[in-house]
Short mmCIF file of C-alpha atoms and ligand atoms in Angstrom, two decimals:
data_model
loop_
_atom_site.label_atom_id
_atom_site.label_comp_id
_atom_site.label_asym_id
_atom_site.label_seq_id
_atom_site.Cartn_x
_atom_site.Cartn_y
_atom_site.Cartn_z
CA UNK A 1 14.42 61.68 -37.94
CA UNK A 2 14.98 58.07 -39.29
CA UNK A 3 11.31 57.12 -39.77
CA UNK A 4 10.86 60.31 -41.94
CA UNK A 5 14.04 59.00 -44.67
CA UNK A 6 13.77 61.54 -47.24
CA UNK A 7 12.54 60.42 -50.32
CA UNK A 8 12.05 61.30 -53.48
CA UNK A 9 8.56 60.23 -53.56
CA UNK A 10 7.93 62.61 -51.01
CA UNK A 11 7.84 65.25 -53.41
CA UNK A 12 4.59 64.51 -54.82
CA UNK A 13 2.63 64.01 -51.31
CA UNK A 14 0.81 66.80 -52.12
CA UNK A 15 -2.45 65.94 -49.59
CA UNK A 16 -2.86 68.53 -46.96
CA UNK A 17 0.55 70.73 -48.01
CA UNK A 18 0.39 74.44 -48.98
CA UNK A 19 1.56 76.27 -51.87
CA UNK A 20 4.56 76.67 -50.74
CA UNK A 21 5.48 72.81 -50.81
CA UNK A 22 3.64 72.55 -54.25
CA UNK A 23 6.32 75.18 -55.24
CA UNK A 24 9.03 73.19 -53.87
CA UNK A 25 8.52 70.05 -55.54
CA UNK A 26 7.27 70.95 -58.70
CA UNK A 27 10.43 73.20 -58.87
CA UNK A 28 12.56 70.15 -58.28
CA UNK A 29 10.97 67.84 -60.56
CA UNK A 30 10.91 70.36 -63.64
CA UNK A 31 14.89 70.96 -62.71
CA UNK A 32 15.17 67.20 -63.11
CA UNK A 33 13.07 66.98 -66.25
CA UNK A 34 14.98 69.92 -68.33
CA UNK A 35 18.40 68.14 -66.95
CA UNK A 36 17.26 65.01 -68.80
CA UNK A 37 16.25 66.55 -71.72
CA UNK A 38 19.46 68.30 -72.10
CA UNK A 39 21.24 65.05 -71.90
CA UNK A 40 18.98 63.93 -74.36
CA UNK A 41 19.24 66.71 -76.85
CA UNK A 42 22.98 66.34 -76.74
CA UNK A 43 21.95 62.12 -77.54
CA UNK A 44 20.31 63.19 -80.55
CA UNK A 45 22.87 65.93 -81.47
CA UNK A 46 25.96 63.21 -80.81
CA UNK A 47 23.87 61.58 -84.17
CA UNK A 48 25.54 64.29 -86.65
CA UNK A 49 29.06 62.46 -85.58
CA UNK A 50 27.57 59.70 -87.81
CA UNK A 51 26.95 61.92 -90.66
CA UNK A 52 24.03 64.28 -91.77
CA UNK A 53 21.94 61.05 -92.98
CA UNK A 54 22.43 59.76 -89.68
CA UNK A 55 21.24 63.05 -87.82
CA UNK A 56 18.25 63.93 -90.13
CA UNK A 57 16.88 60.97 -90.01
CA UNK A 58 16.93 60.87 -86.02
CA UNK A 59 15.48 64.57 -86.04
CA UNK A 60 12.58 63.11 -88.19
CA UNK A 61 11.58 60.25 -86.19
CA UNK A 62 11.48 62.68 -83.64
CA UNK A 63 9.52 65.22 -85.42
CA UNK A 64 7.40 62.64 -86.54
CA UNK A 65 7.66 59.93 -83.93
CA UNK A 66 4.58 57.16 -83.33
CA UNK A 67 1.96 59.12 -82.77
CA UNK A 68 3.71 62.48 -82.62
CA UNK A 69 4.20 61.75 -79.07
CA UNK A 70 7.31 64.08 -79.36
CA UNK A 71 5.50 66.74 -80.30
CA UNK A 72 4.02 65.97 -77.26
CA UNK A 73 6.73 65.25 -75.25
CA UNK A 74 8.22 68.99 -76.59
CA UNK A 75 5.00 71.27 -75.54
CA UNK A 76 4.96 68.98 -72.11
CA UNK A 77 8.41 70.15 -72.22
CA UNK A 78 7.56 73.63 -72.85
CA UNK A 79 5.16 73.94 -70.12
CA UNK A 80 7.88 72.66 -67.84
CA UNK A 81 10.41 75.42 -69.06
CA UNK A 82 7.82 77.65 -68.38
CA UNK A 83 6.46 76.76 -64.75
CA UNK A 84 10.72 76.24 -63.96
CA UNK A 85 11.69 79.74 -64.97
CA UNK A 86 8.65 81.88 -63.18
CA UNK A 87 9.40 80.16 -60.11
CA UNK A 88 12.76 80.43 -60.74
CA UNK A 89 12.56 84.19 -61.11
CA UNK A 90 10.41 84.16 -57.76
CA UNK A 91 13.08 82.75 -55.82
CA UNK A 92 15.67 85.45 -57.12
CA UNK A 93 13.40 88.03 -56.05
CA UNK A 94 12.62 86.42 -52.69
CA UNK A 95 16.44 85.84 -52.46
CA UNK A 96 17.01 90.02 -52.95
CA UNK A 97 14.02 89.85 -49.97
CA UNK A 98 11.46 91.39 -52.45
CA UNK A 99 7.94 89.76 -52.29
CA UNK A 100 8.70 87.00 -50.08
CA UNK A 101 6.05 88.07 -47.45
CA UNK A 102 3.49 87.74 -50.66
CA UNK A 103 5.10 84.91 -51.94
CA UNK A 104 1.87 82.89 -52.98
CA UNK A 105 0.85 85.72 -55.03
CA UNK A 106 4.18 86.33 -56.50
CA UNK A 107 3.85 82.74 -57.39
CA UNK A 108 0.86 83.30 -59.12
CA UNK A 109 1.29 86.14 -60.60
CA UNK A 110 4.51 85.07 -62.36
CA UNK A 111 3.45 81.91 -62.91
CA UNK A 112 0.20 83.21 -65.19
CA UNK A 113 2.58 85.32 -66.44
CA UNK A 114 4.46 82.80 -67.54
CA UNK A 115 1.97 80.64 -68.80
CA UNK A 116 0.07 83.31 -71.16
CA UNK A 117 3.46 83.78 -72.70
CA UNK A 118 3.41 79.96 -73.00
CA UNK A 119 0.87 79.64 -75.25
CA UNK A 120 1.78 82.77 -77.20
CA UNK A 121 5.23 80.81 -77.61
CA UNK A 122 3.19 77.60 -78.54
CA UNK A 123 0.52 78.96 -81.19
CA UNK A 124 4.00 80.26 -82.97
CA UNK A 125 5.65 76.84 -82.75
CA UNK A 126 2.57 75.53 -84.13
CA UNK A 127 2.37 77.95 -86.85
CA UNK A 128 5.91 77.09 -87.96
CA UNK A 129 5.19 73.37 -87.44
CA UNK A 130 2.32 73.66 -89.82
CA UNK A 131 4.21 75.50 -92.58
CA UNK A 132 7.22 72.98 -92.19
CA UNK A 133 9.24 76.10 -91.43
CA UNK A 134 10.16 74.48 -87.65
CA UNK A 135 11.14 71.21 -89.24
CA UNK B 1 -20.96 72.08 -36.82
CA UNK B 2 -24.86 71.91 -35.56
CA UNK B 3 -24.27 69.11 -32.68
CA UNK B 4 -23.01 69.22 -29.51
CA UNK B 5 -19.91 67.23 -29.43
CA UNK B 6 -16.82 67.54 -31.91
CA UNK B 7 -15.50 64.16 -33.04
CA UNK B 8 -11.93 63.62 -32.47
CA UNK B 9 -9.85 61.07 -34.14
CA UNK B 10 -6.22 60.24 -33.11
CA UNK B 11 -3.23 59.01 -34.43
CA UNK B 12 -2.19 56.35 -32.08
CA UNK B 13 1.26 54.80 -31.77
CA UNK B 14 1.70 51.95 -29.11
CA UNK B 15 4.92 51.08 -27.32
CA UNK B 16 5.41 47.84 -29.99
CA UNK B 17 5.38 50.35 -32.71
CA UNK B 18 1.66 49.89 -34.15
CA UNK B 19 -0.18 52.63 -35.83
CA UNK B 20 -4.20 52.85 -35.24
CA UNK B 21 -7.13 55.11 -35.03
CA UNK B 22 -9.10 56.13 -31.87
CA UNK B 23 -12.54 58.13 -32.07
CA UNK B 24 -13.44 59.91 -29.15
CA UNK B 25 -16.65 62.33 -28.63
CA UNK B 26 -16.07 65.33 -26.94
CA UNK B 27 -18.36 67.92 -25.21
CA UNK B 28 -18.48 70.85 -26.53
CA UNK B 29 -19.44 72.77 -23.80
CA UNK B 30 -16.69 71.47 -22.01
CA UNK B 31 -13.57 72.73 -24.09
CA UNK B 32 -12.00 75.60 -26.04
CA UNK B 33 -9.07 74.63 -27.42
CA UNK B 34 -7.88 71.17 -29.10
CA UNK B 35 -5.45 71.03 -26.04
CA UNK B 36 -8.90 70.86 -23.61
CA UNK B 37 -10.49 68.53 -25.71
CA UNK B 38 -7.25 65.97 -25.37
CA UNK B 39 -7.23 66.62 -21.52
CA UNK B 40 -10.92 66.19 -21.42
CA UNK B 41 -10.03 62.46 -23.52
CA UNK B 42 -7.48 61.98 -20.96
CA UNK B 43 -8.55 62.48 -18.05
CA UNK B 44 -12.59 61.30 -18.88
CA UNK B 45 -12.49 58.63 -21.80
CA UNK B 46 -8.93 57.34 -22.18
CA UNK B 47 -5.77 57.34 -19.98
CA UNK B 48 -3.55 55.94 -22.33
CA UNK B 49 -2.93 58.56 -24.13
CA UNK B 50 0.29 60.20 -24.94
CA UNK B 51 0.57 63.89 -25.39
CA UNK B 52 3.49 66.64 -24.31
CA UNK B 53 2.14 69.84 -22.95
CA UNK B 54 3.04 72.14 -19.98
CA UNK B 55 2.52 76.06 -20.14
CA UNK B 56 -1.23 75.90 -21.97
CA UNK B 57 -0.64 79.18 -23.13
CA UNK B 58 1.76 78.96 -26.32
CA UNK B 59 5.06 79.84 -24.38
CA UNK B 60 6.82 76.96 -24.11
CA UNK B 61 6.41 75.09 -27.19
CA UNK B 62 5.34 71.00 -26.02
CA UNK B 63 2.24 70.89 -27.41
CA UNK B 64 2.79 70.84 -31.26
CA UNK B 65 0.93 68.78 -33.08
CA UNK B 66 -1.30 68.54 -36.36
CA UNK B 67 -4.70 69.70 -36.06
CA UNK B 68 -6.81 68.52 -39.61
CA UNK B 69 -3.75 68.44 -41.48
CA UNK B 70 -1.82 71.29 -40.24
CA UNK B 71 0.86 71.98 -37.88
CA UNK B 72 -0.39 73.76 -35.09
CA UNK B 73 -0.47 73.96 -30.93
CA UNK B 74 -2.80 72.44 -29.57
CA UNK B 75 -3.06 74.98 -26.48
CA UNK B 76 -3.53 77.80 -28.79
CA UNK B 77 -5.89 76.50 -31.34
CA UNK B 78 -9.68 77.29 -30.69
CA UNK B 79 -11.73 74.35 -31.83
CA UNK B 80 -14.38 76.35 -32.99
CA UNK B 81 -12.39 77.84 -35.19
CA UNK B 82 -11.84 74.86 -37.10
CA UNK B 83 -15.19 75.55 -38.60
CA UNK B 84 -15.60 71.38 -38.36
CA UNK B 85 -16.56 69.25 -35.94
CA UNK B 86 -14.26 66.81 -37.50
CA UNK B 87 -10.88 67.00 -35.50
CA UNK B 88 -8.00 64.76 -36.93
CA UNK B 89 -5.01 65.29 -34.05
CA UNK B 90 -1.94 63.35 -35.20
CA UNK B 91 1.91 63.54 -34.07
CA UNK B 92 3.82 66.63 -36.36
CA UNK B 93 5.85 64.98 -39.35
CA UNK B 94 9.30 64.80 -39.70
CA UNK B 95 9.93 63.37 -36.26
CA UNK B 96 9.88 60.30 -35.19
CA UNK B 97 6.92 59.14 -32.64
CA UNK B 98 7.52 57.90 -29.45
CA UNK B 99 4.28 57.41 -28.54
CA UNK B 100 0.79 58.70 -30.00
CA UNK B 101 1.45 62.12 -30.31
CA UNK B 102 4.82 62.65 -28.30
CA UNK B 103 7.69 62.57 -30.71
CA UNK B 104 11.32 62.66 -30.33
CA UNK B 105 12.75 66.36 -30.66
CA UNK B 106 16.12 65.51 -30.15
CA UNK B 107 17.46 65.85 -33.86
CA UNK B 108 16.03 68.96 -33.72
CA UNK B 109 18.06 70.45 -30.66
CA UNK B 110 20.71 68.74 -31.70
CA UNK B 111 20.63 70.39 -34.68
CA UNK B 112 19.34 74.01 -33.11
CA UNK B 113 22.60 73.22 -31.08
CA UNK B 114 24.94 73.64 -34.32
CA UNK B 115 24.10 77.03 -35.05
CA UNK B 116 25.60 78.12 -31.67
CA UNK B 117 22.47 79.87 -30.22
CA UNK B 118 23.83 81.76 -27.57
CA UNK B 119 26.20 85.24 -27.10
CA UNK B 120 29.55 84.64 -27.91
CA UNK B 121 32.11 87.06 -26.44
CA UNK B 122 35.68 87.14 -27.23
CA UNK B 123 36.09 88.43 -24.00
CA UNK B 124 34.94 85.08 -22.49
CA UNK B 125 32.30 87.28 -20.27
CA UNK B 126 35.29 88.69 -18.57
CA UNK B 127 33.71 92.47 -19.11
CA UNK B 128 34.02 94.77 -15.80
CA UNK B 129 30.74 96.61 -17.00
CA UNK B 130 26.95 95.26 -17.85
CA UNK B 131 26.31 94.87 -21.15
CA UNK B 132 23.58 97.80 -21.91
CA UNK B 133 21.02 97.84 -24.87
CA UNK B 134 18.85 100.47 -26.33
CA UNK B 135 15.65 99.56 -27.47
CA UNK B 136 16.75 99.90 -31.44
CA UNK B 137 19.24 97.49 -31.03
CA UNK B 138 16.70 95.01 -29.11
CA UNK B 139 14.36 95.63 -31.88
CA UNK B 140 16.64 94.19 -34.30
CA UNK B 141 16.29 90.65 -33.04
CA UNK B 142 13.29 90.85 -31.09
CA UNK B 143 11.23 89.19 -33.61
CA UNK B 144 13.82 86.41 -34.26
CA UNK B 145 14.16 85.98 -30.06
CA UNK B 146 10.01 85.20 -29.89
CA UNK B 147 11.01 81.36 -31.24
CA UNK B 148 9.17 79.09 -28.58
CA UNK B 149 11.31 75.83 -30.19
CA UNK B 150 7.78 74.13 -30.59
CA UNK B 151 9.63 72.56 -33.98
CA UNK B 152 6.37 73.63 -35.98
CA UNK B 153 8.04 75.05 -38.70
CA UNK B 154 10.27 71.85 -39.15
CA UNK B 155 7.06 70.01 -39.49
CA UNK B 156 6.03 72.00 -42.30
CA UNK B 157 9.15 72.71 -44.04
CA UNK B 158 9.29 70.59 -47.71
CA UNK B 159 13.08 70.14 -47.54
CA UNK B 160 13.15 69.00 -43.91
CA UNK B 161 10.74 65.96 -45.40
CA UNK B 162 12.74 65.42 -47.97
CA UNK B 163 16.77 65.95 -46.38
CA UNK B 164 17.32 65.03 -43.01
CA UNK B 165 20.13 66.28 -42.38
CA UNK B 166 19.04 69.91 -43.13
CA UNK B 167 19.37 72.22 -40.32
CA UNK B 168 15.96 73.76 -40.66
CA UNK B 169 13.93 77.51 -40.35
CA UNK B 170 14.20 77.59 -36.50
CA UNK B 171 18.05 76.56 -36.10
CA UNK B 172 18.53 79.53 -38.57
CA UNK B 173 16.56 81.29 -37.33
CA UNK B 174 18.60 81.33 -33.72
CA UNK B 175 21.33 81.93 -35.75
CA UNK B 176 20.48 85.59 -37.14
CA UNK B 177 18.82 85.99 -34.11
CA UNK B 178 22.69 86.06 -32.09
CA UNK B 179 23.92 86.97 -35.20
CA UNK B 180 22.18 90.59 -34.89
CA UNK B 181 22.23 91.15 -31.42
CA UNK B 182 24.73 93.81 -30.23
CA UNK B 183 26.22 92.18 -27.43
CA UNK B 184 27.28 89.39 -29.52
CA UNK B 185 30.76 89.06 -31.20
CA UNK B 186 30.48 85.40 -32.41
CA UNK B 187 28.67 85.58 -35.51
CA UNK B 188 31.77 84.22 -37.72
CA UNK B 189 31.74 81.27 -35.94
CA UNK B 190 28.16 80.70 -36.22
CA UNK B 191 28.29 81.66 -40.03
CA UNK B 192 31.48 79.16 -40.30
CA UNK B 193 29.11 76.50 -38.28
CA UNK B 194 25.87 76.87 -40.92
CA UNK B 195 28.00 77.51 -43.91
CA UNK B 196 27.44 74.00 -45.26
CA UNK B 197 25.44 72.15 -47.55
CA UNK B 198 22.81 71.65 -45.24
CA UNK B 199 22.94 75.17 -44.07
CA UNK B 200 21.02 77.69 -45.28
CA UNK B 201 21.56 77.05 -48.78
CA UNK B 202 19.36 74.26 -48.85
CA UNK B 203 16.27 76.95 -48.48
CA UNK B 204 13.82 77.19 -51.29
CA UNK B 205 11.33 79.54 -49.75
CA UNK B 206 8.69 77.64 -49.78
CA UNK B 207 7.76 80.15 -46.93
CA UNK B 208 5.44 77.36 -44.82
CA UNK B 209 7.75 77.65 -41.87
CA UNK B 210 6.45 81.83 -42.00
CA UNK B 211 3.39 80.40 -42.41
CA UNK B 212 3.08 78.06 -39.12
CA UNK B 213 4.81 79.68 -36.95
CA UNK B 214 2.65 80.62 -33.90
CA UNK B 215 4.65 83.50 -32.83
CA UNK B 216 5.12 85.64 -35.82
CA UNK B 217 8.55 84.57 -36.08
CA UNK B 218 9.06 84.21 -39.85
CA UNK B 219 11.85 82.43 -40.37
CA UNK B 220 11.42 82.69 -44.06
CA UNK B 221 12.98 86.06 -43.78
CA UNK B 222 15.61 85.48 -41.68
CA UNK B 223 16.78 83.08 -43.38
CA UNK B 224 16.80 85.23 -46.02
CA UNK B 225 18.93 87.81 -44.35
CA UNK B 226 21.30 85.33 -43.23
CA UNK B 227 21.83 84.09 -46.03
CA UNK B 228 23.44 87.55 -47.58
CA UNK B 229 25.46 87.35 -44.00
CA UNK B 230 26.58 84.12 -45.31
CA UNK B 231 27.50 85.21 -48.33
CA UNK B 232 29.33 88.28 -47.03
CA UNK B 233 31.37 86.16 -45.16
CA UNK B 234 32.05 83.67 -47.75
CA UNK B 235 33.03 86.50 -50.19
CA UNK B 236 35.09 88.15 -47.55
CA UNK B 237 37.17 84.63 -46.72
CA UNK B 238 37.71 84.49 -50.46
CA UNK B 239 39.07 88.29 -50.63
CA UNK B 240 41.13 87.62 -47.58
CA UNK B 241 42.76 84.35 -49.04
CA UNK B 242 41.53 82.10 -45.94
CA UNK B 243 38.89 79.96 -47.94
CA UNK B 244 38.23 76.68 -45.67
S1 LIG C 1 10.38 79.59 -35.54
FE1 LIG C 1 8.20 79.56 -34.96
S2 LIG C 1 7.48 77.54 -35.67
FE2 LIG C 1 9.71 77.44 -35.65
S3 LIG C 1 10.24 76.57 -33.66
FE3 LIG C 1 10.27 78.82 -33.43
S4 LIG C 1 8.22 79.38 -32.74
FE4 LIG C 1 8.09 77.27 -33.52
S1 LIG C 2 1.46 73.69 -23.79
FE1 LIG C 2 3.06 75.14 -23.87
S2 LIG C 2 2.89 75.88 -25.89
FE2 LIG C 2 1.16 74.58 -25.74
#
């Protein structure tokens, strides 16, 4: 299968692929995303080695970063979370054999599921962001 | 879908490796499936091209291709039924072309070969007796036994496109498919053979093999179910002390 070298651009040829392969590679990416941002939260937590000045002032430019493109960057973040662990719980249940015959609309269910329960999770953030409680 | 021809547009590949278009307008009083309207191009408009086929009747599994986008046979799928009178016929992905819409299935066997799809007996077929059935234990693998090898679900399968080295829905399939059947004692070795990496552990149920597959196969599920067999086995090597 030479000509077809996998790639990881591959992933994201979505034209004229089903849900399923949406699934797939949107499962794969967010994986890679929250492994980056774990190496990158334990970046910003190796800052307290260098003292509580050191780490507080990190924490605030990334509270309060150009822009507040980390508070972007953390909801983006969020939604990825999200999206990774419904499908994540779809492929447990489809690995027990339940609902993998309706696997699309396991997939949707659990991933609307997931979502409403994003944006409860995100109004909250926001409320504690705006009282300076979640800073 | 008011005129009288359907258009059909092909993915051509010539024997120096170039990639190109043709348009050809087909009758459509003159075919029923996207298999006819190929002959009809072949044997009316143009000679040249390349296509596999034999049975016409979705038994022996030659005439795969993509039909608008999707993996299908060719022999099976009624053009009307497209609901278009657009028809885009290209070669199935993940294999490599040989020419226009013949590809190469030999990575496929080759790896269908590695999941030892055949009965294994430690008698060596040295039994004095024939080797009876009842219909229950038939109907445990009859689904799995209806693969045609037309490599469809390959074609649609995310992680084949993406690792090429996986073994794929139908070569797991085959396996559970010898794996249940009662005459068959060779299971461990088959489980020992797909136990890898690429095995089926490399399976993310995307479930568009289930969904291609012209003969109801689902491989989706069994490779589901083999994959607890696997896992029985693995656990049971571990418990036994004879991890590889
Ligand atoms: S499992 Fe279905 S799609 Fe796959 S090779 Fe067999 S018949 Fe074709
Ligand atoms: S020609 Fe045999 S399956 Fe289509």
């Amino acid at each position: 299968m030479t000509e077809h070298k996998a790639s990881i651009i591959s992933w994201f040829r979505f034209d004229r692929k089903g849900l399923g392969f949406f699934a797939y590679s949107m499962h794969r990416f967010s994986g890679v995303v929250i492994v980056f941002y774990l190496y990158l939260h334990y970046a910003v937590l190796s800052n307290l080695l260098r003292g509580q000045a050191t780490f507080d002032a990190v924490v605030r430019a990334a509270a309060y970063g150009p822009y507040g493109i980390f508070i972007v960057m953390d909801v983006l973040l969020t939604v990825v979370i999200f999206y990774h662990g419904a499908n994540g719980v779809r492929l447990m249940l489809n690995e027990m054999g339940l609902g993998l015959a309706h696997h699309k609309a396991l997939f949707f269910v659990l991933e609307a599921g997931a979502m409403a329960l994003m944006l409860l999770f995100l109004y909250y953030a926001w409320q504690a962001v705006l009282s300076g409680s979640g800073l | 879908m008011s005129g009288n021809e359907y258009e059909f547009t092909i993915k051509r590949k010539d024997d120096h490796g170039k990639v190109s278009y043709s348009d050809y307008s087909v009758p459509k009083d003159r075919i029923s499936t996207v298999f006819e309207g190929l002959l009809y191009i072949k044997e009316n408009l143009d000679q040249t091209l390349s296509m596999r086929y034999s049975c016409t009747m979705e038994i022996c599994g030659s005439c795969a291709v993509e039909v608008n986008g999707k993996p299908k046979m060719a022999c099976s799928t009624i053009a009307s039924s497209l609901k278009t009178d657009k028809i885009r016929v290209e070669p199935i992905r993940h294999f490599d072309v040989i020419k226009d819409l013949v590809v190469d299935l030999d990575s496929f066997f080759d790896k269908y070969r590695k999941g030892l799809p055949y009965i294994i007996r430690e008698d060596y077929g040295d039994y004095s007796s024939e080797l009876l059935q009842t219909p229950e234990q038939f109907q445990k693998y009859e689904q799995y036994s209806m693969c045609i090898k037309c490599g469809l679900c390959m074609a649609a399968c995310p992680i084949v496109g993406t690792d090429e080295d996986y073994l794929g829905p139908a070569s797991l399939t085959a396996v559970l498919r010898y794996n249940l059947d009662s005459r068959d004692e060779g299971g461990k070795y088959r489980l020992e053979a797909i136990g890898t990496e690429e095995g089926t552990s490399r399976c993310h149920y995307a479930g568009e093999c289930s969904e291609v597959c012209p003969k109801g196969v689902d491989p989706s599920s069994a490779i589901q179910k083999l994959r607890w067999q696997v896992f029985k086995h693995e656990i049971s090597g571990l418990i036994r002390g004879r991890r590889k």
